[in-house]
CSV table of C-alpha atoms (C1' of nucleotides) in Angstrom, one decimal:
chain,number,residue,atom,x,y,z
A,863,MET,CA,-42.5,79.7,82.5
A,864,PHE,CA,-41.6,76.9,80.2
A,865,SER,CA,-38.9,78.9,78.5
A,866,LEU,CA,-36.8,78.0,81.5
A,867,LEU,CA,-36.6,74.4,80.4
A,868,SER,CA,-34.1,72.7,78.2
A,869,LYS,CA,-35.1,70.7,75.1
A,870,GLU,CA,-34.8,67.4,76.9
A,871,GLU,CA,-37.0,68.7,79.7
A,872,LEU,CA,-39.7,69.8,77.3
A,873,VAL,CA,-39.6,66.4,75.7
A,874,LEU,CA,-40.2,64.9,79.1
A,875,LEU,CA,-43.2,67.1,79.7
A,876,ASN,CA,-44.6,66.4,76.3
A,877,LYS,CA,-44.4,62.7,76.7
A,878,ASP,CA,-47.6,62.1,78.6
A,879,ARG,CA,-49.3,65.3,77.5
A,880,PHE,CA,-52.8,65.1,75.8
A,881,GLU,CA,-55.4,67.5,74.6
A,882,VAL,CA,-59.1,67.3,75.0
A,883,THR,CA,-61.9,69.6,73.7
A,884,PHE,CA,-64.9,70.6,75.8
A,885,HIS,CA,-68.3,71.9,75.0
A,886,PRO,CA,-69.8,74.8,77.0
A,887,GLY,CA,-70.8,73.7,80.4
A,888,GLU,CA,-68.6,70.6,80.5
A,889,THR,CA,-66.4,70.1,83.4
A,890,ILE,CA,-62.6,70.3,82.8
A,891,ILE,CA,-61.5,69.6,86.3
A,892,LYS,CA,-63.8,68.8,89.3
A,893,GLN,CA,-63.2,69.9,92.8
A,894,GLY,CA,-62.3,67.1,95.1
A,895,THR,CA,-61.1,64.6,92.5
A,896,SER,CA,-57.4,63.5,92.5
A,897,ALA,CA,-55.0,66.0,90.9
A,898,ASN,CA,-52.8,64.3,88.4
A,899,HIS,CA,-52.4,67.0,85.8
A,900,PHE,CA,-51.6,70.6,85.3
A,901,VAL,CA,-54.0,72.1,82.8
A,902,SER,CA,-53.7,74.9,80.3
A,903,LEU,CA,-56.3,76.0,77.7
A,904,THR,CA,-55.2,76.3,74.1
A,905,SER,CA,-58.4,77.8,73.0
A,906,GLY,CA,-61.8,79.0,74.4
A,907,MET,CA,-62.6,80.2,77.9
A,908,ALA,CA,-63.5,78.6,81.2
A,909,LYS,CA,-64.6,79.5,84.7
A,910,LEU,CA,-62.5,78.5,87.7
A,911,PHE,CA,-64.7,78.3,90.8
A,912,LEU,CA,-65.1,77.1,94.4
A,913,GLU,CA,-68.1,74.9,95.0
A,914,GLY,CA,-69.9,76.0,98.1
A,915,LEU,CA,-73.0,74.9,99.9
A,916,ASP,CA,-76.4,74.6,98.2
A,917,ARG,CA,-74.9,74.8,94.7
A,918,LYS,CA,-73.7,78.3,95.4
A,919,ASN,CA,-70.4,78.8,93.6
A,920,LEU,CA,-67.7,81.5,93.9
A,921,ILE,CA,-66.0,82.1,90.6
A,922,LEU,CA,-62.3,83.0,91.2
A,923,GLU,CA,-61.2,83.5,87.7
A,924,ILE,CA,-62.2,83.5,84.1
A,925,VAL,CA,-59.5,81.3,82.5
A,926,LYS,CA,-58.1,82.1,79.1
A,927,PRO,CA,-55.6,80.2,76.9
A,928,TRP,CA,-52.0,79.6,78.3
A,929,LYS,CA,-52.9,80.3,81.9
A,930,LEU,CA,-51.6,77.3,83.9
A,931,PHE,CA,-53.9,75.9,86.5
A,932,GLY,CA,-54.3,72.8,88.6
A,933,GLY,CA,-54.1,74.4,91.9
A,934,PRO,CA,-52.5,74.3,95.3
A,935,GLY,CA,-53.5,70.7,95.8
A,936,ILE,CA,-50.8,69.4,93.4
A,937,PHE,CA,-48.1,69.9,95.9
A,938,THR,CA,-50.1,69.0,99.0
A,939,ASP,CA,-53.0,66.6,99.2
A,940,LEU,CA,-53.1,65.7,95.5
A,941,ARG,CA,-56.7,66.9,95.1
A,942,TYR,CA,-58.1,69.7,93.0
A,943,HIS,CA,-59.4,72.4,95.3
A,944,TYR,CA,-61.6,74.0,92.7
A,945,SER,CA,-63.7,73.1,89.6
A,946,VAL,CA,-63.2,74.4,86.1
A,947,THR,CA,-65.9,74.3,83.5
A,948,ALA,CA,-65.9,75.4,79.9
A,949,ILE,CA,-67.8,78.6,79.1
A,950,SER,CA,-67.3,78.4,75.3
A,951,GLU,CA,-66.0,75.7,73.0
A,952,THR,CA,-62.6,75.0,74.6
A,953,SER,CA,-59.5,72.9,74.1
A,954,ALA,CA,-57.4,72.0,77.2
A,955,CYS,CA,-54.0,70.5,77.4
A,956,PHE,CA,-53.2,68.1,80.3
A,957,ILE,CA,-49.6,67.8,81.6
A,958,ALA,CA,-48.8,64.9,83.9
A,959,ILE,CA,-47.6,66.2,87.2
A,960,ASP,CA,-45.2,63.3,87.7
A,961,ASN,CA,-43.1,64.7,85.0
A,962,VAL,CA,-43.3,68.2,86.5
A,963,LYS,CA,-42.2,66.8,89.8
A,964,LYS,CA,-39.1,65.3,88.2
A,965,LEU,CA,-38.2,68.7,86.9
A,966,ILE,CA,-38.6,70.2,90.3
A,967,LYS,CA,-35.9,67.9,91.6
A,968,SER,CA,-33.5,69.0,89.0
A,969,ASN,CA,-34.3,72.6,87.8
A,970,PRO,CA,-34.3,75.2,90.6
A,971,ALA,CA,-35.2,78.0,88.2
A,972,PHE,CA,-38.3,76.2,87.1
A,973,THR,CA,-39.3,75.5,90.7
A,974,GLU,CA,-38.8,79.1,91.5
A,975,SER,CA,-41.1,80.1,88.7
A,976,LEU,CA,-43.8,77.8,90.1
A,977,LEU,CA,-43.2,79.4,93.5
A,978,ILE,CA,-43.7,82.9,91.9
A,979,HIS,CA,-46.8,81.7,90.2
A,980,CYS,CA,-48.2,80.4,93.4
A,981,SER,CA,-47.3,83.6,95.2
A,982,LEU,CA,-49.1,85.7,92.6
A,983,ASN,CA,-52.2,83.6,93.0
A,984,ASN,CA,-52.0,84.1,96.7
A,985,SER,CA,-51.8,87.9,96.3
A,986,ARG,CA,-54.8,87.9,94.1
A,987,ASN,CA,-56.7,85.9,96.7
A,988,PHE,CA,-55.9,88.5,99.3
A,989,GLU,CA,-57.4,91.2,97.1
A,990,ARG,CA,-60.4,89.1,96.5
A,991,LEU,CA,-60.9,88.4,100.2
A,992,LEU,CA,-60.9,92.2,100.9
A,993,SER,CA,-63.2,92.9,97.9
A,994,LEU,CA,-65.7,90.2,98.7
A,995,THR,CA,-65.8,90.7,102.5
A,996,HIS,CA,-65.4,94.5,103.0
A,997,LYS,CA,-67.1,96.1,100.0
A,998,GLN,CA,-70.8,96.4,99.4
A,999,MET,CA,-72.4,95.4,96.1
A,1000,PRO,CA,-71.5,98.5,94.0
A,1001,GLY,CA,-67.9,98.2,95.0
A,1002,ARG,CA,-67.8,94.5,94.3
A,1003,LEU,CA,-69.5,94.8,91.0
A,1004,ALA,CA,-67.2,97.6,90.0
A,1005,ASP,CA,-64.3,95.3,90.8
A,1006,VAL,CA,-65.8,92.6,88.5
A,1007,LEU,CA,-66.4,95.0,85.6
A,1008,LEU,CA,-62.8,96.3,85.9
A,1009,TYR,CA,-61.5,92.7,86.0
A,1010,LEU,CA,-63.5,91.8,82.9
A,1011,SER,CA,-62.4,94.8,81.0
A,1012,LYS,CA,-58.7,94.8,82.0
A,1013,ASP,CA,-57.9,91.1,82.3
A,1014,VAL,CA,-60.4,89.1,80.4
A,1015,TYR,CA,-61.6,91.0,77.4
A,1016,ARG,CA,-58.9,93.7,77.4
A,1017,SER,CA,-61.2,96.3,76.1
A,1018,MET,CA,-63.6,99.0,77.3
A,1019,ALA,CA,-66.4,97.4,75.4
A,1020,PHE,CA,-67.0,93.7,75.4
A,1021,ASN,CA,-69.6,91.1,74.5
A,1022,LEU,CA,-70.2,89.1,77.7
A,1023,SER,CA,-69.7,85.4,77.3
A,1024,ILE,CA,-70.9,84.9,80.8
A,1025,THR,CA,-74.4,85.1,82.3
A,1026,ARG,CA,-75.8,87.5,84.9
A,1027,GLN,CA,-75.7,84.5,87.3
A,1028,GLU,CA,-72.0,84.2,86.7
A,1029,ILE,CA,-71.5,88.0,87.2
A,1030,GLY,CA,-73.1,87.3,90.5
A,1031,ASP,CA,-70.9,84.3,91.3
A,1032,LEU,CA,-67.9,86.5,90.6
A,1033,SER,CA,-69.0,89.3,92.9
A,1034,ASN,CA,-70.8,87.2,95.6
A,1035,MET,CA,-74.3,88.4,95.0
A,1036,THR,CA,-77.5,87.0,93.5
A,1037,LYS,CA,-78.2,87.4,89.8
A,1038,GLU,CA,-81.0,89.8,90.7
A,1039,SER,CA,-78.7,92.0,92.6
A,1040,ALA,CA,-76.2,92.0,89.8
A,1041,THR,CA,-78.9,93.0,87.3
A,1042,ARG,CA,-80.0,95.8,89.6
A,1043,ILE,CA,-76.6,97.3,90.3
A,1044,MET,CA,-75.7,97.1,86.6
A,1045,LYS,CA,-78.9,99.0,85.8
A,1046,ASP,CA,-78.0,101.6,88.4
A,1047,PHE,CA,-74.6,102.0,86.8
A,1048,GLU,CA,-76.3,102.4,83.4
A,1049,ASN,CA,-78.7,105.0,84.8
A,1050,GLU,CA,-75.8,107.0,86.2
A,1051,GLY,CA,-74.1,106.9,82.8
A,1052,ILE,CA,-71.1,104.8,84.1
A,1053,ILE,CA,-71.6,102.0,81.7
A,1054,SER,CA,-73.9,101.2,78.8
A,1055,ILE,CA,-75.7,97.9,78.5
A,1056,ASP,CA,-77.2,96.3,75.4
A,1057,GLY,CA,-78.1,92.8,76.3
A,1058,LYS,CA,-74.7,91.0,76.5
A,1059,ILE,CA,-72.8,94.0,75.3
A,1060,ILE,CA,-71.3,96.1,78.0
A,1061,GLU,CA,-69.3,99.3,77.5
A,1062,ILE,CA,-67.5,101.2,80.2
A,1063,LEU,CA,-68.1,104.9,79.7
A,1064,LYS,CA,-66.7,106.4,82.9
A,1065,LEU,CA,-63.6,104.3,83.9
A,1066,ASP,CA,-62.5,106.8,86.6
A,1067,THR,CA,-65.9,106.7,88.3
A,1068,LEU,CA,-65.9,102.9,88.3
A,1069,LYS,CA,-62.4,102.9,89.8
A,1070,GLU,CA,-63.6,105.4,92.4
A,1071,ILE,CA,-66.5,103.1,93.3
A,1072,SER,CA,-64.2,100.2,93.5
A,1073,LEU,CA,-61.9,102.1,95.9
A,1074,ARG,CA,-64.7,103.5,98.1
A,1075,GLY,CA,-66.2,100.1,98.5
B,1061,MET,CA,-38.5,73.0,106.5
B,1062,PHE,CA,-35.0,74.0,107.6
B,1063,SER,CA,-34.1,70.4,108.2
B,1064,LEU,CA,-33.6,70.2,104.5
B,1065,LEU,CA,-30.6,72.4,104.8
B,1066,SER,CA,-26.9,71.5,105.2
B,1067,LYS,CA,-24.8,73.0,108.0
B,1068,GLU,CA,-23.2,75.5,105.6
B,1069,GLU,CA,-26.6,76.5,104.4
B,1070,LEU,CA,-27.9,77.1,107.9
B,1071,VAL,CA,-24.8,79.2,108.6
B,1072,LEU,CA,-25.6,81.3,105.6
B,1073,LEU,CA,-29.2,81.9,106.9
B,1074,ASN,CA,-28.0,82.7,110.3
B,1075,LYS,CA,-25.5,85.3,109.1
B,1076,ASP,CA,-27.8,88.2,108.9
B,1077,ARG,CA,-30.5,86.9,111.2
B,1078,PHE,CA,-31.6,89.1,114.1
B,1079,GLU,CA,-34.2,88.9,116.8
B,1080,VAL,CA,-36.5,91.6,118.2
B,1081,THR,CA,-39.1,91.7,121.0
B,1082,PHE,CA,-42.4,93.3,120.6
B,1083,HIS,CA,-45.0,94.5,123.1
B,1084,PRO,CA,-48.7,93.9,122.7
B,1085,GLY,CA,-50.1,96.0,119.9
B,1086,GLU,CA,-46.7,96.7,118.3
B,1087,THR,CA,-46.4,96.2,114.6
B,1088,ILE,CA,-44.0,93.4,113.5
B,1089,ILE,CA,-44.5,93.9,109.8
B,1090,LYS,CA,-46.6,96.5,108.1
B,1091,GLN,CA,-48.6,96.0,104.9
B,1092,GLY,CA,-47.2,97.9,102.0
B,1093,THR,CA,-43.6,98.3,103.2
B,1094,SER,CA,-40.8,96.6,101.4
B,1095,ALA,CA,-40.3,92.9,102.1
B,1096,ASN,CA,-36.7,92.2,103.0
B,1097,HIS,CA,-37.2,89.4,105.6
B,1098,PHE,CA,-38.9,86.2,106.3
B,1099,VAL,CA,-40.2,86.3,109.9
B,1100,SER,CA,-40.9,83.7,112.5
B,1101,LEU,CA,-41.9,84.1,116.1
B,1102,THR,CA,-39.8,82.4,118.8
B,1103,SER,CA,-42.3,83.3,121.6
B,1104,GLY,CA,-45.6,85.0,122.0
B,1105,MET,CA,-48.5,85.4,119.6
B,1106,ALA,CA,-49.5,87.8,116.8
B,1107,LYS,CA,-52.3,88.5,114.5
B,1108,LEU,CA,-51.7,88.5,110.7
B,1109,PHE,CA,-54.3,90.6,108.9
B,1110,LEU,CA,-55.3,92.5,105.8
B,1111,GLU,CA,-55.9,96.2,106.2
B,1112,GLY,CA,-59.1,97.2,104.5
B,1113,LEU,CA,-60.9,100.5,104.1
B,1114,ASP,CA,-62.0,102.6,107.1
B,1115,ARG,CA,-59.7,100.8,109.5
B,1116,LYS,CA,-61.6,97.6,109.0
B,1117,ASN,CA,-59.2,94.7,109.2
B,1118,LEU,CA,-59.6,91.0,108.2
B,1119,ILE,CA,-57.5,88.7,110.4
B,1120,LEU,CA,-56.2,85.8,108.4
B,1121,GLU,CA,-54.4,84.0,111.1
B,1122,ILE,CA,-53.3,84.0,114.7
B,1123,VAL,CA,-49.5,83.4,114.4
B,1124,LYS,CA,-47.7,81.3,116.9
B,1125,PRO,CA,-44.0,80.4,117.3
B,1126,TRP,CA,-42.1,78.8,114.4
B,1127,LYS,CA,-44.7,79.6,111.8
B,1128,LEU,CA,-42.9,81.2,108.9
B,1129,PHE,CA,-44.4,84.3,107.4
B,1130,GLY,CA,-43.5,87.2,105.1
B,1131,GLY,CA,-46.0,86.5,102.5
B,1132,PRO,CA,-46.5,86.2,98.8
B,1133,GLY,CA,-44.8,89.5,98.1
B,1134,ILE,CA,-41.3,88.1,98.8
B,1135,PHE,CA,-41.2,86.4,95.4
B,1136,THR,CA,-43.1,89.0,93.4
B,1137,ASP,CA,-43.3,92.7,94.1
B,1138,LEU,CA,-41.1,92.7,97.3
B,1139,ARG,CA,-43.8,94.2,99.4
B,1140,TYR,CA,-45.6,92.8,102.4
B,1141,HIS,CA,-49.2,92.1,101.5
B,1142,TYR,CA,-50.4,92.0,105.1
B,1143,SER,CA,-49.6,93.4,108.5
B,1144,VAL,CA,-48.7,91.5,111.6
B,1145,THR,CA,-49.0,92.9,115.1
B,1146,ALA,CA,-48.1,91.4,118.4
B,1147,ILE,CA,-51.0,90.2,120.6
B,1148,SER,CA,-48.9,89.3,123.6
B,1149,GLU,CA,-45.2,89.9,124.5
B,1150,THR,CA,-43.5,88.5,121.5
B,1151,SER,CA,-40.1,87.7,120.1
B,1152,ALA,CA,-39.6,87.6,116.4
B,1153,CYS,CA,-36.7,86.4,114.3
B,1154,PHE,CA,-35.9,88.1,111.0
B,1155,ILE,CA,-34.2,86.2,108.2
B,1156,ALA,CA,-32.8,88.1,105.2
B,1157,ILE,CA,-34.5,87.0,102.0
B,1158,ASP,CA,-31.3,87.6,100.0
B,1159,ASN,CA,-29.8,84.6,101.7
B,1160,VAL,CA,-33.0,82.6,101.2
B,1161,LYS,CA,-32.9,83.4,97.5
B,1162,LYS,CA,-29.4,82.1,97.3
B,1163,LEU,CA,-30.6,78.8,98.7
B,1164,ILE,CA,-33.4,78.7,96.2
B,1165,LYS,CA,-30.8,78.7,93.4
B,1166,SER,CA,-28.9,75.8,94.8
B,1167,ASN,CA,-31.3,73.6,96.9
B,1168,PRO,CA,-34.3,72.3,94.9
B,1169,ALA,CA,-35.7,70.4,97.9
B,1170,PHE,CA,-35.8,73.6,100.0
B,1171,THR,CA,-37.5,75.5,97.1
B,1172,GLU,CA,-40.0,72.7,96.9
B,1173,SER,CA,-40.7,73.0,100.6
B,1174,LEU,CA,-41.4,76.7,100.1
B,1175,LEU,CA,-43.7,75.9,97.2
B,1176,ILE,CA,-45.6,73.4,99.4
B,1177,HIS,CA,-45.8,76.1,102.1
B,1178,CYS,CA,-47.2,78.6,99.6
B,1179,SER,CA,-49.7,76.0,98.3
B,1180,LEU,CA,-51.0,75.2,101.8
B,1181,ASN,CA,-51.5,78.9,102.4
B,1182,ASN,CA,-53.4,79.1,99.2
B,1183,SER,CA,-55.7,76.2,100.2
B,1184,ARG,CA,-56.4,77.8,103.5
B,1185,ASN,CA,-57.4,81.0,101.7
B,1186,PHE,CA,-59.9,79.1,99.6
B,1187,GLU,CA,-61.6,77.7,102.7
B,1188,ARG,CA,-61.6,81.2,104.1
B,1189,LEU,CA,-63.1,82.7,101.0
B,1190,LEU,CA,-65.9,80.2,101.1
B,1191,SER,CA,-66.5,80.6,104.8
B,1192,LEU,CA,-66.5,84.3,104.8
B,1193,THR,CA,-68.6,84.8,101.6
B,1194,HIS,CA,-71.1,81.9,101.7
B,1195,LYS,CA,-71.8,81.3,105.4
B,1196,GLN,CA,-73.9,83.5,107.6
B,1197,MET,CA,-72.7,84.6,111.0
B,1198,PRO,CA,-73.3,81.5,113.1
B,1199,GLY,CA,-71.4,79.4,110.5
B,1200,ARG,CA,-68.6,81.9,110.4
B,1201,LEU,CA,-68.3,82.1,114.1
B,1202,ALA,CA,-68.3,78.4,114.4
B,1203,ASP,CA,-65.4,78.2,112.0
B,1204,VAL,CA,-63.5,80.7,114.1
B,1205,LEU,CA,-64.2,78.9,117.4
B,1206,LEU,CA,-63.1,75.6,115.8
B,1207,TYR,CA,-60.0,77.3,114.4
B,1208,LEU,CA,-59.1,78.7,117.8
B,1209,SER,CA,-59.7,75.4,119.5
B,1210,LYS,CA,-57.9,73.2,117.0
B,1211,ASP,CA,-55.1,75.3,115.6
B,1212,VAL,CA,-54.4,78.1,118.1
B,1213,TYR,CA,-55.0,76.9,121.6
B,1214,ARG,CA,-55.2,73.2,120.9
B,1215,SER,CA,-57.8,72.6,123.6
B,1216,MET,CA,-61.5,72.4,124.1
B,1217,ALA,CA,-61.2,75.1,126.8
B,1218,PHE,CA,-59.1,78.2,126.3
B,1219,ASN,CA,-58.4,81.6,127.8
B,1220,LEU,CA,-58.8,84.0,124.9
B,1221,SER,CA,-55.9,86.3,124.3
B,1222,ILE,CA,-57.9,88.2,121.7
B,1223,THR,CA,-60.7,90.7,122.1
B,1224,ARG,CA,-64.3,90.4,120.8
B,1225,GLN,CA,-63.3,92.9,118.2
B,1226,GLU,CA,-60.6,90.5,117.0
B,1227,ILE,CA,-63.1,87.6,117.0
B,1228,GLY,CA,-65.2,89.8,114.7
B,1229,ASP,CA,-62.2,90.6,112.5
B,1230,LEU,CA,-61.6,86.9,112.1
B,1231,SER,CA,-65.1,86.1,111.2
B,1232,ASN,CA,-65.9,89.3,109.2
B,1233,MET,CA,-68.6,90.7,111.5
B,1234,THR,CA,-68.8,93.5,114.1
B,1235,LYS,CA,-67.8,93.0,117.7
B,1236,GLU,CA,-71.5,93.4,118.6
B,1237,SER,CA,-72.6,90.6,116.3
B,1238,ALA,CA,-69.7,88.4,117.6
B,1239,THR,CA,-70.9,88.9,121.2
B,1240,ARG,CA,-74.5,88.2,120.2
B,1241,ILE,CA,-73.9,84.9,118.4
B,1242,MET,CA,-71.5,83.7,121.1
B,1243,LYS,CA,-74.3,84.4,123.6
B,1244,ASP,CA,-76.7,82.4,121.4
B,1245,PHE,CA,-74.2,79.5,121.4
B,1246,GLU,CA,-74.0,79.7,125.1
B,1247,ASN,CA,-77.8,79.8,125.6
B,1248,GLU,CA,-78.0,76.7,123.4
B,1249,GLY,CA,-75.4,75.0,125.5
B,1250,ILE,CA,-72.9,74.7,122.7
B,1251,ILE,CA,-70.2,76.6,124.5
B,1252,SER,CA,-69.7,78.1,127.9
B,1253,ILE,CA,-68.4,81.7,128.4
B,1254,ASP,CA,-66.8,83.2,131.4
B,1255,GLY,CA,-65.3,86.4,130.4
B,1256,LYS,CA,-62.3,85.5,128.4
B,1257,ILE,CA,-62.6,81.8,129.1
B,1258,ILE,CA,-64.4,79.8,126.4
B,1259,GLU,CA,-65.1,76.1,126.6
B,1260,ILE,CA,-66.6,74.1,123.7
B,1261,LEU,CA,-69.2,71.8,125.1
B,1262,LYS,CA,-70.8,70.4,122.0
B,1263,LEU,CA,-68.1,70.0,119.4
B,1264,ASP,CA,-70.3,68.1,117.0
B,1265,THR,CA,-73.0,70.7,117.1
B,1266,LEU,CA,-70.4,73.3,116.4
B,1267,LYS,CA,-69.1,71.3,113.4
B,1268,GLU,CA,-72.6,70.9,112.2
B,1269,ILE,CA,-73.2,74.6,112.3
B,1270,SER,CA,-70.0,75.2,110.5
B,1271,LEU,CA,-71.0,72.8,107.7
B,1272,ARG,CA,-74.6,74.0,107.3
B,1273,GLY,CA,-73.3,77.6,107.1
C,664,DC,C1',-61.5,105.7,144.1
C,665,DG,C1',-62.0,106.9,139.6
C,666,DC,C1',-60.8,106.2,134.8
C,667,DG,C1',-60.8,103.9,130.5
C,668,DA,C1',-61.0,99.9,127.6
C,669,DG,C1',-63.5,96.2,126.5
C,670,DC,C1',-67.9,94.0,126.8
C,671,DT,C1',-73.1,93.6,126.6
C,672,DT,C1',-77.7,94.8,125.2
C,673,DG,C1',-81.5,96.9,122.8
C,674,DA,C1',-83.7,99.7,119.2
C,675,DC,C1',-83.4,100.9,114.7
C,676,DG,C1',-81.9,101.4,109.8
C,677,DT,C1',-79.7,99.6,105.9
C,678,DT,C1',-78.2,96.1,102.8
C,679,DG,C1',-79.0,92.4,100.3
C,680,DT,C1',-81.8,88.0,99.4
C,681,DT,C1',-86.0,85.5,98.3
C,682,DC,C1',-89.9,84.8,95.9
C,683,DA,C1',-93.0,85.4,92.3
C,684,DA,C1',-94.4,87.3,88.1
C,685,DC,C1',-93.4,88.8,83.7
C,686,DT,C1',-90.7,89.3,79.2
C,687,DA,C1',-87.8,88.2,75.4
C,688,DG,C1',-85.3,85.3,72.4
C,689,DA,C1',-83.7,80.5,70.9
C,690,DG,C1',-84.5,76.2,69.8
C,691,DT,C1',-88.0,72.2,68.7
C,692,DG,C1',-91.5,69.5,66.8
C,693,DG,C1',-96.0,69.3,64.6
D,328,DC,C1',-94.9,78.5,59.7
D,329,DC,C1',-96.8,78.4,64.1
D,330,DA,C1',-97.5,77.0,68.9
D,331,DC,C1',-94.5,75.2,72.8
D,332,DT,C1',-91.0,75.2,75.9
D,333,DC,C1',-86.8,76.5,78.1
D,334,DT,C1',-83.5,79.5,79.6
D,335,DA,C1',-81.8,84.1,80.7
D,336,DG,C1',-83.0,88.4,82.1
D,337,DT,C1',-85.8,91.9,84.5
D,338,DT,C1',-88.7,94.0,88.1
D,339,DG,C1',-91.1,94.7,92.4
D,340,DA,C1',-92.6,93.7,97.1
D,341,DA,C1',-91.8,91.4,101.3
D,342,DC,C1',-88.5,89.7,104.3
D,343,DA,C1',-84.2,88.4,106.7
D,344,DA,C1',-79.6,89.3,108.0
D,345,DC,C1',-76.5,92.4,109.6
D,346,DG,C1',-74.5,96.9,111.0
D,347,DT,C1',-75.0,101.2,113.5
D,348,DC,C1',-75.7,103.9,117.4
D,349,DA,C1',-76.3,104.8,122.0
D,350,DA,C1',-76.4,103.5,126.7
D,351,DG,C1',-75.0,101.0,130.5
D,352,DC,C1',-72.0,97.6,132.5
D,353,DT,C1',-67.6,95.3,134.4
D,354,DC,C1',-63.1,95.1,135.7
D,355,DG,C1',-58.3,95.9,135.9
D,356,DC,C1',-55.2,99.4,136.9
D,357,DG,C1',-53.2,103.6,138.3
DNA sequence: CGCGAGCTTGACGTTGTTCAACTAGAGTGG
DNA sequence: CCACTCTAGTTGAACAACGTCAAGCTCGCG
């Protein structure tokens, strides 16, 4: 996205930029506070989630380096609409939105790239809405495992950096249910589980379960 | 949004514009087909919904005149990501996106307004995600009744133009459950029901139920 | 007058949560 | 080096929430 900018424009963005490191569990941005920065990780991993009632959260995304976030509030009510907290040791880079807004006035290609970014987020939310509301637990868990494998860890076998509770928060179920369905998948030979290490053995079956709901 | 445009720009948009009328139940745009137009109603009412598995739909919005839709696909994969069908006798105006894209290149203020529009949709989807995944039926139905009263009919009493099934599709429950919870609300004196006519009697209680989940 | 779509109601089954007990490993202090 | 504690994970039984199915109802419309 930033490749669309000239040298002068990049200098402008860099002017008020700063970087902060976070320990696991620390809050990078907090839902409801005023949104003054775009944020992007330079290292580590974080969870982006909606805070619901009774401390129940809905994780929308596992954020990795270079993904830009800050959310829909930046162009509307100037509030963050979700929280982001570090999962591992993480460095995050903060870009002042005032400077971004200056670029919007002058660089249509850059604004268009923001619009595309926003549209893609919107599409993903549609998929999530369908997954979370219309599928039952095995389908939702399959979606989460496919997401982790494809987008987060980019491998058929991965060492989970998130807890069962967080698997549950991703798939809208309790940690107990997440454990149970994972166990079922293991018993059916679809995945193998060794503590935090998950391997997908039957990708097609998992995709099938995801589709069927 | 279009007030940001010059006379010449409006002429450009109008060039390939056309208007079509739809009868109740007819499809205005169909999920998955190629997205060549922004659409806006000039009269009537329509439902905008995601098509799920087994003909189960999730209604995202009741669309009224002048609301612009066409969705996130227009700037990404050029597909519509939802369907829209007429609820009542409806006229819809189709604007060619090629012309919109020309304006994006030249008019940053217009592009910014599209970005704001997209951001607002995104925010609403966050609320929906929380409502639909974290609340139980009374909370979800309260959300829908408040939505209908505040945004769609703009009155405490309204003559429903949608069916119980559609109430269910809005709140992610079956038509039977929708009926039952509405009945409960009526018995508790929160609303009154007379066939298709609904009146909200205790707005605060309804808001309370929405908040509690 | 009869037909069909939408609405209502109840009984029943399924899905998913809650609660409680138990286990295993990771740090902590004596 | 050993108890002690804390957190994450697992498991089972009881329970609540919600969907399904079937039957009967109403009402507009031909």
